[in-house]
Short mmCIF file of C-alpha atoms and ligand atoms in Angstrom, two decimals:
data_model
loop_
_atom_site.label_atom_id
_atom_site.label_comp_id
_atom_site.label_asym_id
_atom_site.label_seq_id
_atom_site.Cartn_x
_atom_site.Cartn_y
_atom_site.Cartn_z
CA MET A 1 12.61 -13.16 -16.10
CA LYS A 2 15.20 -10.50 -16.67
CA ARG A 3 14.42 -6.98 -15.52
CA LYS A 4 16.54 -4.03 -16.42
CA ALA A 5 17.86 -1.13 -14.11
CA GLU A 6 15.97 1.06 -16.53
CA ASP A 7 12.55 -0.49 -15.74
CA LYS A 8 13.47 0.10 -11.97
CA LYS A 9 13.81 3.81 -12.45
CA LYS A 10 10.64 3.73 -14.61
CA ILE A 11 8.99 2.45 -11.43
CA LEU A 12 10.88 4.61 -8.56
CA PHE A 13 9.56 7.72 -10.11
CA PRO A 14 5.73 7.54 -10.57
CA PHE A 15 6.28 6.10 -6.92
CA LEU A 16 7.86 9.16 -5.70
CA SER A 17 5.15 11.07 -7.09
CA LEU A 18 2.74 9.36 -5.14
CA LEU A 19 3.34 10.65 -1.63
CA PHE A 20 -0.37 11.04 -1.16
CA ILE A 21 -0.74 10.90 2.62
CA ILE A 22 1.09 13.16 4.65
CA SER A 23 1.75 13.70 8.25
CA LEU A 24 0.53 17.03 9.36
CA SER A 25 2.79 16.71 12.73
CA LEU A 26 6.24 15.86 11.04
CA PHE A 27 8.16 18.76 12.43
CA ILE A 28 10.81 18.64 15.35
CA TYR A 29 8.88 19.61 17.98
CA SER A 30 9.76 20.11 21.87
CA CYS A 31 7.29 18.99 24.41
CA THR A 32 7.46 19.53 28.54
CA LYS A 33 8.43 16.15 29.04
CA LYS A 34 11.80 16.98 27.47
CA GLU A 35 10.52 14.59 24.75
CA THR A 36 11.48 15.53 21.27
CA MET A 37 10.01 14.50 17.96
CA TYR A 38 12.70 13.68 15.15
CA LYS A 39 12.04 12.71 11.74
CA GLU A 40 14.02 11.73 8.86
CA SER A 41 13.04 10.56 4.88
CA ARG A 42 14.45 8.15 2.75
CA VAL A 43 13.59 6.48 -0.58
CA LEU A 44 12.83 2.66 -0.05
CA MET A 45 10.73 0.35 -1.51
CA ASP A 46 10.60 2.59 -4.63
CA THR A 47 9.22 5.23 -2.77
CA PHE A 48 9.73 8.04 -0.25
CA CYS A 49 9.64 6.83 3.45
CA THR A 50 9.31 9.13 6.50
CA ILE A 51 9.96 7.58 10.26
CA THR A 52 9.08 10.02 12.94
CA VAL A 53 9.82 9.10 16.52
CA VAL A 54 9.32 10.63 19.77
CA SER A 55 12.85 10.41 21.79
CA PRO A 56 14.42 11.68 25.02
CA SER A 57 17.83 12.15 23.05
CA LYS A 58 18.94 13.01 19.38
CA GLU A 59 21.32 10.14 19.72
CA MET A 60 18.56 7.58 20.54
CA ALA A 61 16.30 9.04 17.97
CA LYS A 62 19.02 8.40 15.31
CA ASP A 63 19.86 4.96 16.53
CA VAL A 64 15.79 3.73 16.33
CA ILE A 65 15.39 5.24 13.02
CA ASP A 66 18.22 3.94 11.16
CA ALA A 67 17.15 0.32 12.72
CA GLY A 68 13.82 1.21 11.43
CA PHE A 69 14.93 2.03 7.96
CA ALA A 70 17.39 -1.04 8.03
CA GLU A 71 14.22 -3.35 8.52
CA ILE A 72 12.49 -1.75 5.62
CA LYS A 73 15.33 -2.20 3.31
CA LYS A 74 15.79 -5.67 4.44
CA LEU A 75 11.88 -6.40 3.76
CA GLU A 76 12.64 -4.44 0.11
CA LEU A 77 15.63 -7.01 -0.48
CA LEU A 78 13.35 -9.84 0.13
CA LEU A 79 9.95 -8.97 -1.43
CA ASN A 80 10.73 -6.45 -4.63
CA TYR A 81 9.24 -8.06 -7.63
CA PHE A 82 11.37 -6.20 -9.77
CA SER A 83 14.50 -7.39 -8.37
CA VAL A 84 16.35 -10.27 -10.01
CA ASP A 85 17.56 -11.69 -6.70
CA SER A 86 14.43 -11.08 -4.05
CA GLU A 87 12.93 -14.19 -2.87
CA ILE A 88 9.57 -13.24 -4.51
CA THR A 89 11.48 -13.30 -7.87
CA GLU A 90 13.01 -16.73 -6.84
CA ILE A 91 9.40 -18.11 -6.08
CA ASN A 92 8.38 -16.61 -9.43
CA ASN A 93 11.13 -18.46 -11.69
CA ALA A 94 10.60 -21.78 -9.74
CA ALA A 95 6.54 -21.70 -10.53
CA GLY A 96 5.52 -25.17 -11.62
CA ILE A 97 9.12 -26.40 -10.95
CA ASN A 98 10.06 -26.77 -7.31
CA LEU A 99 9.36 -25.41 -3.82
CA ILE A 100 11.57 -22.42 -2.68
CA LYS A 101 12.75 -22.22 0.91
CA VAL A 102 12.24 -18.63 2.30
CA SER A 103 13.12 -16.47 4.94
CA ASP A 104 10.67 -15.96 8.02
CA GLU A 105 9.48 -12.50 6.88
CA THR A 106 8.61 -14.04 3.20
CA LEU A 107 6.90 -16.85 5.04
CA GLU A 108 4.96 -14.61 7.53
CA ILE A 109 3.90 -12.20 4.72
CA MET A 110 3.00 -14.97 2.22
CA ASN A 111 0.58 -16.33 5.21
CA LYS A 112 -0.71 -12.98 5.72
CA THR A 113 -1.44 -12.72 2.34
CA ARG A 114 -3.63 -15.77 1.90
CA GLU A 115 -5.52 -14.92 4.96
CA ILE A 116 -6.56 -11.91 3.30
CA SER A 117 -7.35 -13.21 -0.42
CA GLN A 118 -9.38 -15.68 1.75
CA ALA A 119 -11.23 -13.02 3.57
CA THR A 120 -11.88 -10.89 0.36
CA ASN A 121 -12.82 -13.92 -1.60
CA GLY A 122 -10.11 -13.36 -3.99
CA ALA A 123 -10.53 -9.43 -4.52
CA PHE A 124 -6.95 -9.34 -3.12
CA ASP A 125 -4.98 -11.91 -5.19
CA PRO A 126 -0.92 -11.61 -5.21
CA THR A 127 -1.21 -13.92 -8.35
CA ILE A 128 -2.59 -10.90 -10.45
CA ALA A 129 1.07 -10.16 -11.38
CA PRO A 130 1.08 -11.90 -14.80
CA VAL A 131 -2.03 -9.39 -15.98
CA VAL A 132 -0.29 -6.34 -14.00
CA LYS A 133 2.71 -7.00 -16.17
CA GLN A 134 0.53 -6.49 -19.35
CA TRP A 135 -0.60 -3.04 -18.32
CA LYS A 136 2.52 -0.95 -18.57
CA PHE A 137 1.90 1.91 -16.16
CA SER A 138 4.78 4.18 -16.44
CA LYS A 139 5.70 7.52 -15.83
CA ASP A 140 5.61 8.28 -19.55
CA LYS A 141 1.89 8.08 -20.23
CA SER A 142 2.39 8.79 -23.80
CA THR A 143 3.70 5.27 -24.17
CA SER A 144 0.81 3.40 -22.22
CA SER A 145 -1.43 1.28 -23.81
CA VAL A 146 -4.44 -0.98 -23.19
CA PRO A 147 -3.40 -4.65 -23.50
CA SER A 148 -5.65 -6.52 -26.14
CA LYS A 149 -8.45 -8.72 -24.63
CA THR A 150 -6.77 -11.76 -25.73
CA ILE A 151 -3.59 -10.86 -23.92
CA VAL A 152 -5.57 -10.03 -20.75
CA GLU A 153 -7.43 -13.24 -20.74
CA GLN A 154 -4.45 -15.47 -21.21
CA ALA A 155 -2.89 -13.94 -18.49
CA LEU A 156 -5.89 -13.95 -16.19
CA ARG A 157 -5.86 -17.93 -16.69
CA LEU A 158 -2.60 -17.99 -14.47
CA VAL A 159 -4.30 -16.03 -11.48
CA ASP A 160 -5.65 -17.93 -8.64
CA PHE A 161 -4.30 -17.59 -5.06
CA ARG A 162 -5.46 -21.08 -4.32
CA LYS A 163 -2.48 -22.43 -6.24
CA ILE A 164 -0.05 -20.90 -3.78
CA THR A 165 1.30 -23.73 -1.73
CA ILE A 166 2.76 -22.56 1.45
CA ASP A 167 4.58 -25.31 3.79
CA THR A 168 4.83 -23.35 7.10
CA ASP A 169 6.71 -26.16 8.80
CA ALA A 170 9.25 -26.72 6.06
CA SER A 171 9.60 -22.73 5.21
CA GLU A 172 8.68 -23.40 1.40
CA VAL A 173 6.63 -21.55 -1.06
CA PHE A 174 5.60 -22.88 -4.44
CA LEU A 175 3.44 -21.67 -7.54
CA GLN A 176 1.65 -24.54 -8.78
CA GLU A 177 1.44 -23.54 -12.65
CA LYS A 178 4.37 -22.57 -14.88
CA GLY A 179 4.02 -18.73 -15.83
CA MET A 180 2.14 -17.89 -12.67
CA GLU A 181 3.48 -14.94 -10.49
CA ILE A 182 3.25 -13.23 -7.21
CA ASP A 183 3.56 -9.56 -6.61
CA LEU A 184 3.30 -8.16 -3.16
CA GLY A 185 2.75 -4.60 -4.23
CA GLY A 186 -0.77 -4.10 -2.53
CA ILE A 187 0.46 -5.57 0.72
CA ALA A 188 4.38 -5.05 1.41
CA LYS A 189 4.50 -1.85 2.29
CA GLY A 190 1.97 -1.95 5.11
CA TYR A 191 3.63 -4.86 6.05
CA ALA A 192 6.92 -3.29 5.83
CA ALA A 193 5.66 -0.37 8.26
CA ASP A 194 4.33 -3.16 10.95
CA LYS A 195 8.06 -4.55 10.99
CA ALA A 196 9.68 -1.22 11.53
CA VAL A 197 7.13 -0.35 14.18
CA GLU A 198 8.15 -3.48 15.90
CA THR A 199 11.81 -2.97 15.77
CA ILE A 200 11.47 0.66 16.99
CA LYS A 201 9.10 -0.16 19.88
CA ALA A 202 11.77 -3.12 21.06
CA LYS A 203 14.41 -0.37 21.26
CA GLY A 204 12.17 1.45 23.87
CA ILE A 205 10.70 4.23 22.04
CA LYS A 206 7.16 5.13 23.50
CA ALA A 207 5.51 6.81 20.25
CA ALA A 208 6.41 6.74 16.51
CA LEU A 209 4.89 7.11 13.08
CA VAL A 210 6.18 5.26 10.10
CA ALA A 211 4.77 6.23 6.66
CA ILE A 212 5.95 4.29 3.59
CA ALA A 213 4.27 6.66 1.02
CA GLY A 214 0.55 6.24 1.60
CA ASP A 215 1.01 3.13 4.08
CA ILE A 216 1.32 4.62 7.24
CA ARG A 217 1.30 3.14 11.05
CA GLY A 218 1.50 5.08 14.12
CA PHE A 219 1.97 4.19 17.69
CA GLY A 220 1.66 5.97 21.07
CA LEU A 221 0.78 9.59 21.07
CA ASN A 222 2.86 12.39 19.79
CA PRO A 223 4.32 15.29 21.87
CA SER A 224 1.11 16.98 22.13
CA GLY A 225 -0.42 14.00 23.76
CA GLN A 226 -3.04 13.26 20.92
CA GLY A 227 -2.92 10.68 18.27
CA TRP A 228 -0.97 11.04 15.02
CA LYS A 229 -2.75 13.76 12.72
CA VAL A 230 -2.64 12.24 9.27
CA GLY A 231 -4.30 13.48 6.12
CA ILE A 232 -5.98 11.69 3.07
CA GLN A 233 -5.06 13.06 -0.50
CA ASN A 234 -7.71 14.65 -2.47
CA PRO A 235 -8.12 12.09 -5.27
CA ARG A 236 -8.81 14.75 -8.07
CA PRO A 237 -6.27 17.65 -7.15
CA SER A 238 -6.33 20.46 -9.48
CA SER A 239 -4.15 19.81 -12.72
CA GLU A 240 -1.82 22.83 -11.66
CA SER A 241 -1.23 21.33 -8.59
CA GLU A 242 2.58 20.84 -8.16
CA LYS A 243 2.62 18.77 -5.19
CA PRO A 244 -0.79 16.89 -5.31
CA TRP A 245 0.27 14.88 -2.44
CA GLU A 246 -0.22 17.84 -0.24
CA ASP A 247 -3.75 18.36 -1.40
CA ILE A 248 -5.41 16.95 1.51
CA PHE A 249 -9.42 16.61 1.59
CA ALA A 250 -9.58 15.30 5.25
CA VAL A 251 -7.73 14.77 8.42
CA LEU A 252 -7.99 12.28 11.45
CA HIS A 253 -6.10 10.91 14.39
CA LEU A 254 -4.34 7.69 14.26
CA LYS A 255 -3.98 6.00 17.56
CA ASP A 256 -2.01 2.82 17.66
CA LYS A 257 -3.27 1.83 14.14
CA ALA A 258 -2.27 2.05 10.77
CA ILE A 259 -3.84 3.65 7.70
CA SER A 260 -3.67 2.87 3.86
CA THR A 261 -5.16 4.69 1.05
CA SER A 262 -5.57 3.08 -2.50
CA GLY A 263 -7.03 5.12 -5.42
CA ASP A 264 -7.20 5.49 -8.99
CA TYR A 265 -4.82 8.57 -9.24
CA GLN A 266 -1.79 6.85 -7.95
CA ARG A 267 -0.79 5.01 -11.15
CA PHE A 268 -2.90 5.57 -14.57
CA PHE A 269 -3.20 6.68 -17.70
CA ILE A 270 -5.99 8.15 -19.94
CA LYS A 271 -6.92 6.76 -23.51
CA LYS A 272 -10.02 8.03 -25.60
CA GLY A 273 -11.23 9.62 -22.27
CA LYS A 274 -11.03 6.65 -19.99
CA ARG A 275 -8.94 6.25 -17.15
CA TYR A 276 -7.11 3.20 -16.81
CA HIS A 277 -5.55 2.63 -13.19
CA HIS A 278 -3.28 -0.07 -11.55
CA ILE A 279 -5.94 -1.63 -9.41
CA LEU A 280 -6.91 -4.71 -11.14
CA ASP A 281 -10.23 -6.94 -10.74
CA PRO A 282 -8.89 -10.35 -10.47
CA ASP A 283 -12.37 -11.45 -11.85
CA THR A 284 -11.87 -9.43 -15.23
CA GLY A 285 -8.04 -8.60 -15.44
CA TYR A 286 -9.43 -4.91 -16.02
CA PRO A 287 -8.81 -1.94 -13.48
CA ALA A 288 -11.35 -2.21 -10.95
CA ASP A 289 -14.73 -0.56 -11.93
CA SER A 290 -16.26 -0.26 -8.76
CA GLY A 291 -17.54 3.46 -8.53
CA LEU A 292 -14.83 4.32 -6.03
CA ILE A 293 -11.91 6.37 -6.60
CA SER A 294 -10.49 6.30 -3.22
CA VAL A 295 -10.42 3.93 -0.28
CA SER A 296 -8.71 4.80 2.67
CA VAL A 297 -8.63 1.64 5.36
CA ILE A 298 -7.72 2.32 9.26
CA ALA A 299 -6.86 -0.99 10.87
CA PRO A 300 -4.68 -2.25 13.81
CA GLU A 301 -2.02 -3.24 11.53
CA GLY A 302 -0.28 -1.79 8.26
CA TYR A 303 -0.58 -5.44 6.10
CA LEU A 304 -4.40 -5.12 6.95
CA ALA A 305 -4.90 -1.61 5.87
CA ASP A 306 -2.61 -1.84 3.05
CA SER A 307 -4.47 -5.15 1.61
CA LEU A 308 -7.70 -4.30 2.62
CA SER A 309 -7.65 -0.64 0.95
CA THR A 310 -6.79 -2.62 -2.31
CA ALA A 311 -9.40 -5.18 -1.84
CA VAL A 312 -12.28 -2.80 -1.00
CA PHE A 313 -11.34 -0.75 -4.01
CA VAL A 314 -11.94 -3.69 -6.22
CA LEU A 315 -15.31 -4.73 -4.15
CA GLY A 316 -17.07 -1.27 -4.00
CA ALA A 317 -18.82 0.66 -1.46
CA GLU A 318 -21.44 -1.67 -0.49
CA LYS A 319 -19.39 -4.96 -0.18
CA GLY A 320 -16.52 -3.18 1.00
CA MET A 321 -18.36 -1.44 3.72
CA LYS A 322 -20.12 -4.88 5.10
CA LEU A 323 -16.60 -6.47 4.97
CA LEU A 324 -14.77 -3.70 7.26
CA GLU A 325 -17.71 -3.43 9.59
CA SER A 326 -17.70 -7.40 10.06
CA MET A 327 -13.85 -6.73 10.96
CA GLU A 328 -14.36 -3.86 13.08
CA PHE A 329 -12.24 -1.57 10.74
CA ASP A 330 -12.74 1.74 9.62
CA GLY A 331 -12.92 3.07 6.28
CA VAL A 332 -13.34 6.68 4.42
CA PHE A 333 -14.47 6.02 0.55
CA VAL A 334 -14.81 8.64 -2.10
CA ASP A 335 -16.97 7.42 -4.94
CA ALA A 336 -16.94 9.07 -8.60
CA ASP A 337 -19.69 11.35 -7.77
CA ASN A 338 -17.63 13.16 -5.12
CA ASN A 339 -19.62 11.27 -2.36
CA ILE A 340 -17.61 10.15 1.01
CA LEU A 341 -18.91 7.16 2.82
CA LEU A 342 -17.58 6.40 6.29
CA THR A 343 -17.82 3.33 9.10
CA LYS A 344 -20.00 4.60 11.68
CA ASN A 345 -17.05 5.24 14.00
CA LEU A 346 -15.44 7.72 12.02
CA ARG A 347 -18.30 10.02 11.65
CA LYS A 348 -17.28 12.07 14.27
CA ALA A 349 -13.64 11.49 14.07
CA ILE A 350 -12.98 12.84 10.76
CA LYS A 351 -12.58 16.51 9.79
CA LEU A 352 -13.21 17.60 6.23
CA LEU A 353 -10.94 20.46 4.61
CA SER A 354 -12.57 20.50 1.48
CA ASN A 355 -16.25 21.32 0.27
CA LYS A 356 -15.68 19.49 -2.92
CA TYR A 357 -16.58 16.14 -1.33
CA ARG A 358 -19.94 15.63 0.47
CA LEU A 359 -20.32 13.97 3.79
CA PRO A 360 -23.80 11.70 4.01
CA ASN A 361 -26.45 13.64 5.88
P1 AMP B 1 -2.13 -0.64 -3.73
O1 AMP B 1 -1.70 0.67 -4.09
O2 AMP B 1 -1.55 -1.01 -2.11
O3 AMP B 1 -3.64 -0.49 -3.82
O4 AMP B 1 -1.90 -1.70 -4.64
C1 AMP B 1 -1.68 -1.76 -5.99
C2 AMP B 1 -0.84 -2.60 -6.38
O5 AMP B 1 -1.10 -4.09 -5.88
C3 AMP B 1 -0.65 -2.60 -7.87
O6 AMP B 1 0.58 -1.67 -8.43
C4 AMP B 1 -0.27 -3.96 -8.14
O7 AMP B 1 1.01 -4.31 -7.93
C5 AMP B 1 -0.99 -4.66 -7.18
N1 AMP B 1 -2.56 -5.33 -7.39
C6 AMP B 1 -3.45 -4.54 -8.42
N2 AMP B 1 -4.45 -5.17 -8.24
C7 AMP B 1 -4.58 -6.17 -7.10
C8 AMP B 1 -5.36 -6.93 -6.58
N3 AMP B 1 -6.75 -7.16 -7.07
N4 AMP B 1 -4.84 -7.84 -5.59
C9 AMP B 1 -3.82 -7.77 -5.11
N5 AMP B 1 -2.74 -6.99 -5.71
C10 AMP B 1 -3.16 -6.03 -6.64
MG1 MG B 2 -2.51 -1.88 -0.74
#
């Protein structure tokens, strides 16, 4: 499939406006042990990435931050659905034809993706791509339209994660039917944050925070000796807000954990008063309508938080809560009536900054 540079631009700008979780501790900050916090931001994976490290020297900080970004860039080149020469595009172009030899990283994320698709009973399904393509979520919302039911149904026939063959020994991946496509947009940023953290740790750094838009992985403690303070974006910021991603409704501390948020406000359009957003229910091919408007998941690794926030958004509050508690992960959900739902562990750990949303009694 041919994708033009123009398409890429259309993708880039909406993502840039999606920096919906910000670290509240992202300033260079000296502490008593002569360790200093350094941070740098770059645009990668079609979005805004920030790496913050606690380092004994500026030189070391520069070296590890460069290495972290290089890791993210490498994964972007391998996994980008919109690039003509990524491994994902190679796999998609060979659907129903032949197996494709892939890198260790692509093989690893494909295996992790399968694990999540199975654990969520298909609520997370990377083969949703042919349906996503029919929903043209672009920055120019006036050109967006709802695809016909027939088109959605046709595309939906190609969706089934069980039809992905992964030959781990041979490092090969195959989509069993012509027309099938995979899109790792719901897991790749969390995975890239994991890999960047691995790279930074291997260089001897004791604490860092990697944020790829709203997919954030922290390790170690910040210079004030606490977990990294992160905020969750208000899913319904005021329409006048110039920087909605800075409108935070709750904060919590991340200690050796990752957080990701999926919401119906990140990429959407409104037609005839109805909101259509980018998280699709693989059972229907339509935007998930589970009653939730924002789901944040806190898990030990970024790929888990990223994929599970997408899956829980599809599953809804009840099933989502059960799933997270069975895995011993945490979650902060906001429903359409402005109620906040929390896993047990978070009840004391979260601080609300807005009275727009109500905590359970
Ligand atoms: P996120 O923002 O992490 O929730 O991921 C949303 C992105 O993942 C979308 O832009 C699609 O590319 C893709 N996606 C949408 N629905 C699903 C789904 N049910 N399972 C897996 N990926 C999805
Ligand atoms: Mg996700």
